[in-house]
Short mmCIF file of C-alpha atoms in Angstrom, two decimals:
data_model
loop_
_atom_site.label_atom_id
_atom_site.label_comp_id
_atom_site.label_asym_id
_atom_site.label_seq_id
_atom_site.Cartn_x
_atom_site.Cartn_y
_atom_site.Cartn_z
CA UNK A 16 23.76 -23.61 1.99
CA UNK A 17 24.53 -26.95 3.72
CA UNK A 18 24.74 -25.15 7.04
CA UNK A 19 21.28 -23.60 6.51
CA UNK A 20 19.79 -27.00 5.65
CA UNK A 21 21.31 -28.48 8.81
CA UNK A 22 19.80 -25.69 10.92
CA UNK A 23 16.41 -26.22 9.28
CA UNK A 24 16.57 -29.99 9.90
CA UNK A 25 17.42 -29.43 13.57
CA UNK A 26 14.59 -26.92 13.90
CA UNK A 27 12.01 -29.31 12.44
CA UNK A 28 13.33 -32.27 14.45
CA UNK A 29 13.08 -30.30 17.70
CA UNK A 30 9.44 -29.23 17.27
CA UNK A 31 7.08 -30.29 20.02
CA UNK A 32 3.64 -31.62 19.20
CA UNK A 33 0.71 -32.76 21.33
CA UNK A 34 -2.21 -34.95 20.21
CA UNK A 35 -5.52 -33.24 20.92
CA UNK A 36 -9.11 -34.42 20.49
CA UNK A 37 -10.48 -33.11 17.18
CA UNK A 38 -13.96 -31.78 16.56
CA UNK A 39 -15.34 -31.38 20.11
CA UNK A 40 -14.70 -32.00 23.81
CA UNK A 41 -14.75 -35.60 25.00
CA UNK A 42 -18.32 -36.38 26.02
CA UNK A 43 -19.37 -38.05 29.28
CA UNK A 44 -18.70 -41.77 29.37
CA UNK A 45 -15.74 -41.61 26.99
CA UNK A 46 -17.85 -40.93 23.89
CA UNK A 47 -16.36 -38.57 21.27
CA UNK A 48 -18.55 -36.27 19.17
CA UNK A 49 -18.03 -36.18 15.42
CA UNK A 50 -16.27 -33.26 13.70
CA UNK A 51 -17.48 -31.40 10.65
CA UNK A 52 -15.73 -33.87 8.36
CA UNK A 53 -17.79 -36.73 9.78
CA UNK A 54 -14.75 -38.48 11.29
CA UNK A 55 -14.82 -39.76 14.83
CA UNK A 56 -12.23 -38.08 17.02
CA UNK A 57 -11.29 -41.55 18.32
CA UNK A 58 -10.01 -42.57 14.90
CA UNK A 59 -8.67 -39.20 13.90
CA UNK A 60 -6.69 -37.21 16.42
CA UNK A 61 -5.75 -33.66 15.59
CA UNK A 62 -2.12 -32.84 16.14
CA UNK A 63 -0.70 -29.60 17.46
CA UNK A 64 2.77 -28.22 16.78
CA UNK A 65 4.34 -25.61 19.05
CA UNK A 66 7.04 -23.41 17.51
CA UNK A 67 9.53 -21.41 19.53
CA UNK A 68 10.12 -17.78 18.38
CA UNK A 69 13.41 -18.89 16.79
CA UNK A 70 11.68 -21.73 14.91
CA UNK A 71 8.92 -19.37 13.73
CA UNK A 72 11.50 -17.02 12.23
CA UNK A 73 13.40 -19.88 10.58
CA UNK A 74 10.40 -21.69 9.10
CA UNK A 75 8.51 -18.54 8.01
CA UNK A 76 5.07 -20.10 8.47
CA UNK A 77 2.40 -17.97 6.77
CA UNK A 78 -1.38 -18.19 6.83
CA UNK A 79 -4.13 -17.13 4.47
CA UNK A 80 -7.87 -16.58 4.89
CA UNK A 81 -9.78 -19.28 3.02
CA UNK A 82 -11.87 -17.85 0.14
CA UNK A 83 -14.91 -19.42 -1.53
CA UNK A 84 -15.12 -20.46 -5.15
CA UNK A 85 -14.67 -23.43 -7.46
CA UNK A 86 -11.20 -24.66 -8.31
CA UNK A 87 -12.07 -25.11 -11.99
CA UNK A 88 -13.69 -21.67 -12.23
CA UNK A 89 -10.67 -19.52 -11.32
CA UNK A 90 -9.60 -16.92 -13.84
CA UNK A 91 -5.85 -16.37 -14.04
CA UNK A 92 -4.32 -13.25 -15.58
CA UNK A 93 -0.99 -11.43 -15.80
CA UNK A 94 -0.84 -8.22 -13.80
CA UNK A 95 1.33 -5.20 -13.12
CA UNK A 96 1.66 -3.17 -9.92
CA UNK A 97 1.16 0.60 -10.17
CA UNK A 98 1.32 3.60 -7.88
CA UNK A 99 -2.04 5.00 -6.80
CA UNK A 100 -2.11 8.34 -8.70
CA UNK A 101 -2.88 10.52 -5.68
CA UNK A 102 -0.23 8.74 -3.57
CA UNK A 103 2.81 9.59 -5.71
CA UNK A 104 4.33 12.97 -6.56
CA UNK A 105 7.20 14.11 -8.78
CA UNK A 106 8.53 17.18 -7.00
CA UNK A 107 10.51 20.09 -8.44
CA UNK A 108 10.68 23.88 -8.26
CA UNK A 109 8.34 26.16 -10.18
CA UNK A 110 11.13 28.73 -10.48
CA UNK A 111 14.71 28.34 -11.68
CA UNK A 112 17.19 28.10 -8.82
CA UNK A 113 20.53 26.70 -7.69
CA UNK A 114 20.41 23.82 -5.19
CA UNK A 115 22.09 24.83 -1.91
CA UNK A 116 20.86 22.17 0.53
CA UNK A 117 19.54 18.61 0.52
CA UNK A 118 17.35 17.90 3.55
CA UNK A 119 16.44 14.24 2.83
CA UNK A 120 17.97 11.02 1.54
CA UNK A 121 16.71 8.09 -0.49
CA UNK A 122 14.36 5.91 1.54
CA UNK A 123 13.47 8.63 4.06
CA UNK A 124 9.86 8.82 5.22
CA UNK A 125 8.56 12.38 4.92
CA UNK A 126 5.41 14.17 6.00
CA UNK A 127 3.28 16.46 3.88
CA UNK A 128 4.95 19.89 3.83
CA UNK A 129 8.34 18.59 4.98
CA UNK A 130 11.43 20.30 3.53
CA UNK A 131 13.14 18.31 0.76
CA UNK A 132 15.69 20.83 -0.44
CA UNK A 133 16.59 24.53 -0.47
CA UNK A 134 17.51 26.59 -3.53
CA UNK A 135 18.65 30.13 -4.29
CA UNK A 136 16.44 31.74 -6.93
CA UNK A 137 17.16 35.16 -8.44
CA UNK A 138 13.64 35.29 -9.81
CA UNK A 139 12.16 34.55 -6.39
CA UNK A 140 14.27 37.31 -4.84
CA UNK A 141 12.95 39.73 -7.47
CA UNK A 142 9.34 38.76 -6.74
CA UNK A 143 9.77 39.03 -2.97
CA UNK A 144 11.45 42.41 -3.34
CA UNK A 145 8.52 43.55 -5.45
CA UNK A 146 6.11 42.32 -2.77
CA UNK A 147 7.94 44.24 -0.04
CA UNK A 148 7.80 47.42 -2.14
CA UNK A 149 4.11 46.95 -2.80
CA UNK A 150 3.49 46.35 0.89
CA UNK A 151 4.99 49.75 1.75
CA UNK A 152 2.97 51.45 -1.00
CA UNK A 153 -0.15 49.61 0.12
CA UNK A 154 0.23 50.92 3.68
CA UNK A 155 0.60 54.50 2.38
CA UNK A 156 -2.37 54.12 -0.01
CA UNK A 157 -4.50 52.66 2.78
CA UNK A 158 -3.71 55.57 5.09
CA UNK A 159 -4.45 58.10 2.33
CA UNK A 160 -7.73 56.39 1.44
CA UNK A 161 -8.88 56.30 5.07
CA UNK A 162 -7.94 59.99 5.48
CA UNK A 163 -9.81 61.07 2.33
CA UNK A 164 -12.79 58.98 3.38
CA UNK A 165 -12.95 60.75 6.73
CA UNK A 166 -12.52 64.17 5.13
CA UNK A 167 -15.20 63.44 2.56
CA UNK A 168 -17.66 62.47 5.31
CA UNK A 169 -17.04 65.89 6.86
CA UNK A 170 -17.20 67.67 3.45
CA UNK A 171 -13.59 68.89 3.77
CA UNK A 172 -12.50 67.31 0.44
CA UNK A 173 -13.95 66.92 -3.02
CA UNK A 174 -15.56 63.77 -4.42
CA UNK A 175 -12.85 63.62 -7.09
CA UNK A 176 -10.01 63.56 -4.52
CA UNK A 177 -11.77 60.87 -2.52
CA UNK A 178 -12.29 58.68 -5.62
CA UNK A 179 -8.66 59.11 -6.68
CA UNK A 180 -7.46 57.94 -3.25
CA UNK A 181 -9.83 54.97 -3.36
CA UNK A 182 -8.71 53.96 -6.85
CA UNK A 183 -5.03 54.12 -5.86
CA UNK A 184 -5.74 51.99 -2.77
CA UNK A 185 -7.65 49.32 -4.76
CA UNK A 186 -4.97 49.18 -7.49
CA UNK A 187 -2.09 48.68 -5.05
CA UNK A 188 -4.06 46.11 -3.04
CA UNK A 189 -4.89 44.07 -6.17
CA UNK A 190 -1.26 44.04 -7.32
CA UNK A 191 -0.07 43.10 -3.83
CA UNK A 192 -2.55 40.22 -3.58
CA UNK A 193 -1.53 38.99 -7.04
CA UNK A 194 2.18 38.82 -6.13
CA UNK A 195 1.40 37.12 -2.83
CA UNK A 196 -0.70 34.47 -4.60
CA UNK A 197 2.19 33.85 -7.01
CA UNK A 198 4.46 33.06 -4.09
CA UNK A 199 1.85 30.66 -2.68
CA UNK A 200 1.68 28.87 -6.05
CA UNK A 201 5.47 28.58 -6.08
CA UNK A 202 5.25 26.80 -2.75
CA UNK A 203 7.29 29.40 -0.91
CA UNK A 204 6.54 31.73 1.96
CA UNK A 205 5.47 35.22 0.96
CA UNK A 206 7.69 36.71 3.65
CA UNK A 207 11.46 36.90 3.66
CA UNK A 208 14.17 38.96 5.27
CA UNK A 209 16.54 41.07 3.19
CA UNK A 210 19.25 38.39 3.57
CA UNK A 211 17.08 35.46 2.40
CA UNK A 212 14.86 36.88 -0.33
CA UNK A 213 16.31 34.33 -2.80
CA UNK A 214 15.81 31.23 -0.62
CA UNK A 215 13.36 28.74 -2.13
CA UNK A 216 12.02 25.97 0.12
CA UNK A 217 11.10 22.85 -1.86
CA UNK A 218 8.59 20.83 0.18
CA UNK A 219 6.81 17.51 -0.22
CA UNK A 220 3.14 17.83 -1.27
CA UNK A 221 2.26 14.42 0.22
CA UNK A 222 3.26 11.99 2.94
CA UNK A 223 5.42 9.13 1.69
CA UNK A 224 8.89 7.76 1.06
CA UNK A 225 11.68 9.26 -1.05
CA UNK A 226 11.85 6.84 -4.00
CA UNK A 227 13.98 8.97 -6.36
CA UNK A 228 16.43 11.82 -5.80
CA UNK A 229 18.27 13.00 -8.93
CA UNK A 230 19.85 16.08 -7.39
CA UNK A 231 23.26 17.37 -6.28
CA UNK A 232 24.48 20.51 -4.55
CA UNK A 233 25.20 23.40 -6.89
CA UNK A 234 22.92 22.03 -9.59
CA UNK A 235 20.70 24.58 -11.34
CA UNK A 236 17.13 23.34 -11.58
CA UNK A 237 14.57 24.72 -13.99
CA UNK A 238 10.81 24.84 -13.60
CA UNK A 239 10.52 21.67 -15.72
CA UNK A 240 12.85 19.56 -13.52
CA UNK A 241 11.42 17.07 -10.99
CA UNK A 242 14.42 15.63 -9.14
CA UNK A 243 12.40 14.04 -6.32
CA UNK A 244 9.75 11.32 -6.33
CA UNK A 245 7.76 10.87 -3.12
CA UNK A 246 5.44 7.86 -2.95
CA UNK A 247 3.15 6.18 -0.46
CA UNK A 248 3.18 2.49 -1.42
CA UNK A 249 1.12 1.23 1.52
CA UNK A 250 -1.74 1.04 -1.01
CA UNK A 251 -1.19 0.15 -4.68
CA UNK A 252 -3.18 -0.56 -7.80
CA UNK A 253 -2.76 -3.94 -9.46
CA UNK A 254 -3.90 -3.87 -13.07
CA UNK A 255 -4.93 -7.26 -14.48
CA UNK A 256 -5.11 -8.04 -18.18
CA UNK A 257 -8.03 -10.49 -18.35
CA UNK A 258 -8.55 -12.43 -21.56
CA UNK A 259 -11.57 -11.48 -23.64
CA UNK A 260 -12.89 -15.03 -23.31
CA UNK A 261 -12.76 -14.89 -19.48
CA UNK A 262 -14.04 -11.39 -18.75
CA UNK A 263 -17.68 -12.52 -18.65
CA UNK A 264 -16.95 -14.54 -15.50
CA UNK A 265 -15.34 -11.64 -13.63
CA UNK A 266 -17.44 -9.24 -11.54
CA UNK A 267 -16.77 -6.25 -9.32
CA UNK A 268 -16.33 -7.57 -5.77
CA UNK A 269 -14.75 -10.90 -6.77
CA UNK A 270 -11.86 -11.89 -4.51
CA UNK A 271 -8.42 -11.74 -6.14
CA UNK A 272 -5.16 -13.39 -5.06
CA UNK A 273 -2.12 -11.46 -6.32
CA UNK A 274 1.27 -13.16 -6.44
CA UNK A 275 4.25 -10.83 -6.84
CA UNK A 276 7.13 -12.32 -8.80
CA UNK A 277 9.54 -10.78 -6.30
CA UNK A 278 7.79 -12.57 -3.40
CA UNK A 279 6.63 -15.82 -4.95
CA UNK A 280 5.83 -17.76 -1.76
CA UNK A 281 2.89 -15.63 -0.58
CA UNK A 282 0.08 -13.54 -2.01
CA UNK A 283 -2.03 -10.49 -1.23
CA UNK A 284 -5.81 -10.59 -1.18
CA UNK A 285 -8.11 -7.92 -2.56
CA UNK A 286 -11.26 -7.42 -4.59
CA UNK A 287 -12.03 -6.39 -8.14
CA UNK A 288 -12.88 -2.67 -7.90
CA UNK A 289 -13.15 -1.72 -11.59
CA UNK A 290 -13.56 -3.46 -14.95
CA UNK A 291 -12.86 -1.53 -18.15
CA UNK A 292 -15.33 -1.45 -21.01
CA UNK A 293 -12.52 -1.12 -23.53
CA UNK A 294 -10.78 -4.05 -25.21
CA UNK A 295 -7.09 -3.89 -26.08
CA UNK A 296 -7.16 -4.84 -29.76
CA UNK A 297 -3.57 -6.09 -29.81
CA UNK A 298 -3.63 -8.36 -26.73
CA UNK A 299 -7.40 -9.08 -26.79
CA UNK A 300 -7.50 -8.40 -23.05
CA UNK A 301 -9.53 -6.08 -20.83
CA UNK A 302 -8.01 -4.11 -17.91
CA UNK A 303 -9.28 -4.97 -14.44
CA UNK A 304 -8.20 -3.06 -11.33
CA UNK A 305 -7.59 -4.37 -7.82
CA UNK A 306 -6.73 -1.98 -4.95
CA UNK A 307 -4.40 -3.70 -2.48
CA UNK A 308 -2.86 -2.77 0.84
CA UNK A 309 0.88 -3.41 1.00
CA UNK A 310 2.02 -2.24 4.46
CA UNK A 311 5.38 -4.01 4.13
CA UNK A 312 6.04 -2.54 0.69
CA UNK A 313 6.60 -5.94 -0.95
CA UNK A 314 4.25 -5.05 -3.82
CA UNK A 315 6.61 -2.83 -5.78
CA UNK A 316 5.21 -0.46 -8.43
CA UNK A 317 6.14 -1.24 -12.05
CA UNK A 318 6.78 -4.92 -11.24
CA UNK A 319 4.89 -7.83 -12.76
CA UNK A 320 2.61 -10.18 -10.88
CA UNK A 321 0.19 -13.06 -11.41
CA UNK A 322 -3.43 -12.83 -10.34
CA UNK A 323 -6.18 -15.35 -9.70
CA UNK A 324 -9.77 -14.17 -9.65
CA UNK A 325 -11.99 -16.33 -7.45
CA UNK A 326 -15.17 -16.06 -9.53
CA UNK A 327 -18.36 -16.76 -7.64
CA UNK A 328 -20.97 -19.43 -8.26
CA UNK A 329 -24.02 -20.69 -6.39
CA UNK A 330 -22.21 -23.91 -5.46
CA UNK A 331 -18.94 -22.33 -4.29
CA UNK A 332 -16.82 -24.15 -1.71
CA UNK A 333 -13.92 -23.21 0.59
CA UNK A 334 -10.67 -23.17 -1.41
CA UNK A 335 -7.14 -23.68 -0.10
CA UNK A 336 -3.80 -23.46 -1.93
CA UNK A 337 -2.40 -26.78 -3.10
CA UNK A 338 0.55 -26.61 -0.66
CA UNK A 339 -1.77 -26.12 2.32
CA UNK A 340 -3.01 -29.74 2.13
CA UNK A 341 -0.75 -32.38 3.70
CA UNK A 342 -1.18 -36.08 4.45
CA UNK A 343 -0.74 -37.61 7.90
CA UNK A 344 -1.56 -41.28 8.48
CA UNK A 345 -3.25 -41.47 5.06
CA UNK A 346 -5.52 -38.60 6.02
CA UNK A 347 -5.68 -35.19 4.32
CA UNK A 348 -5.18 -32.32 6.74
CA UNK A 349 -4.69 -28.56 6.78
CA UNK A 350 -3.04 -26.60 9.57
CA UNK A 351 -4.85 -23.82 11.42
CA UNK A 352 -3.45 -21.51 14.13
CA UNK A 353 -3.84 -22.81 17.69
CA UNK A 354 -4.91 -20.93 20.78
CA UNK A 355 -1.45 -19.54 21.52
CA UNK A 356 1.32 -17.97 19.48
CA UNK A 357 3.36 -20.49 17.50
CA UNK A 358 0.78 -23.28 17.87
CA UNK A 359 -0.76 -24.94 14.81
CA UNK A 360 -3.38 -27.72 14.69
CA UNK A 361 -3.71 -30.30 11.94
CA UNK A 362 -7.41 -30.48 11.00
CA UNK A 363 -8.70 -33.40 8.85
CA UNK A 364 -10.52 -32.29 5.69
CA UNK A 365 -12.46 -33.90 2.86
CA UNK A 366 -11.13 -32.84 -0.52
CA UNK A 367 -13.03 -31.92 -3.66
CA UNK A 368 -11.75 -30.94 -7.10
CA UNK A 369 -8.22 -29.68 -7.67
CA UNK A 370 -7.39 -27.17 -10.41
CA UNK A 371 -5.25 -24.07 -10.95
CA UNK A 372 -3.16 -24.96 -7.82
CA UNK A 373 -6.26 -24.75 -5.60
CA UNK A 374 -8.20 -27.52 -3.87
CA UNK A 375 -11.87 -27.48 -2.91
CA UNK A 376 -12.71 -28.45 0.66
CA UNK A 377 -16.00 -30.31 0.99
CA UNK A 378 -15.89 -30.51 4.80
CA UNK A 379 -13.55 -29.96 7.72
CA UNK A 380 -13.16 -26.17 7.56
CA UNK A 381 -15.30 -23.27 6.42
CA UNK A 382 -14.59 -20.19 4.35
CA UNK A 383 -12.78 -17.34 6.15
CA UNK A 384 -10.80 -19.82 8.26
CA UNK A 385 -7.09 -19.01 8.64
CA UNK A 386 -4.98 -21.89 7.26
CA UNK A 387 -1.22 -22.28 6.82
CA UNK A 388 -0.35 -21.63 3.18
CA UNK A 389 3.45 -21.59 3.49
CA UNK A 390 5.23 -23.99 5.83
CA UNK A 391 2.54 -26.68 6.06
CA UNK A 392 4.99 -29.33 4.79
CA UNK A 393 7.44 -28.47 7.59
CA UNK A 394 4.69 -28.77 10.22
CA UNK A 395 3.62 -32.12 8.78
CA UNK A 396 7.25 -33.29 8.78
CA UNK A 397 7.58 -32.38 12.44
CA UNK A 398 4.53 -34.44 13.38
CA UNK A 399 5.50 -37.49 11.34
CA UNK A 400 9.09 -37.30 12.63
CA UNK A 401 7.84 -37.15 16.22
CA UNK A 402 5.57 -40.11 15.52
CA UNK A 403 8.47 -42.19 14.20
CA UNK A 404 10.57 -41.27 17.24
CA UNK A 405 7.79 -42.34 19.54
CA UNK A 406 7.43 -45.65 17.71
CA UNK A 407 11.15 -46.36 17.95
CA UNK A 408 10.99 -45.70 21.69
CA UNK A 409 8.76 -48.73 22.31
#
């Protein structure tokens, strides 16, 4: 732990920063234009920190897009992460069989239709054998029907013989098609050689990741067993439980910040996509759904989270997380990405109300600006440390 703190201190101490004019280019004659905050660039220089790739990895600086709202009009609610119903599948055989092969492992990414396991099924062998027998009978019935049809057209056979041949052909064809459709429902090929009539191929119905695999070689699985769970967690549902007293302020389309308890230092942004009409009588809350993208998989289904709904009002302002605002030379600033990778500028801002861990920004930045939400303190420390070093050098 001490070693890690020493590395972090060295990283912050070694950061390079450059003072840059804030707000606009220096005008002709040495005049500076005023920035959005109304400060003169002469009295308020923006600072820029340049991080090396190693420092970026160590400091884990993260940014967030600034939403609009009012700090005292944010609705907070507990939440739970869920699988999207059509992106998760419990997979098992539809026929009893003995497991002979495992083709995947936990954590494997699989495509739709990819083999998960192979089984030997006596029942499947019986059905395939029946299909092969019907196929031979169908070929004979087809030939007989075509022959009688030709003879009937030439008046060399009776109507009764022709109709008997046609009925036999239609009966065999219907039974054959029925058995073939059964095999398709079972998720197995309708064909099979004499040596592999019992082989059952268990395949994934969706693209995703193997999240559960309760199976072992030699195990007999029944049609009610689902030993595999395949899930695509790149998109999840987050279900909020909004208090009855707050639901009137929440609307479809409101921006939502979701904080996972397993990743407490950052949040995911989405929108309210559905609000239930039904009240839970025990908790006096109403379910609200947010659909979120989670490409890194850090929003884990069945885990708890905390959500903040940025309810809208006519007088909404840009909002930044509390930790995004730092103080340099008695001036409030936020950090925004610079023009090159690893560069961050300190931009002076005028603060409004603070509530629910959010701060309103009256001027200095606009909504939809990218600001540093995690790591702003480290960037501020680097600038103030560099300033002290410069002062000691005189």
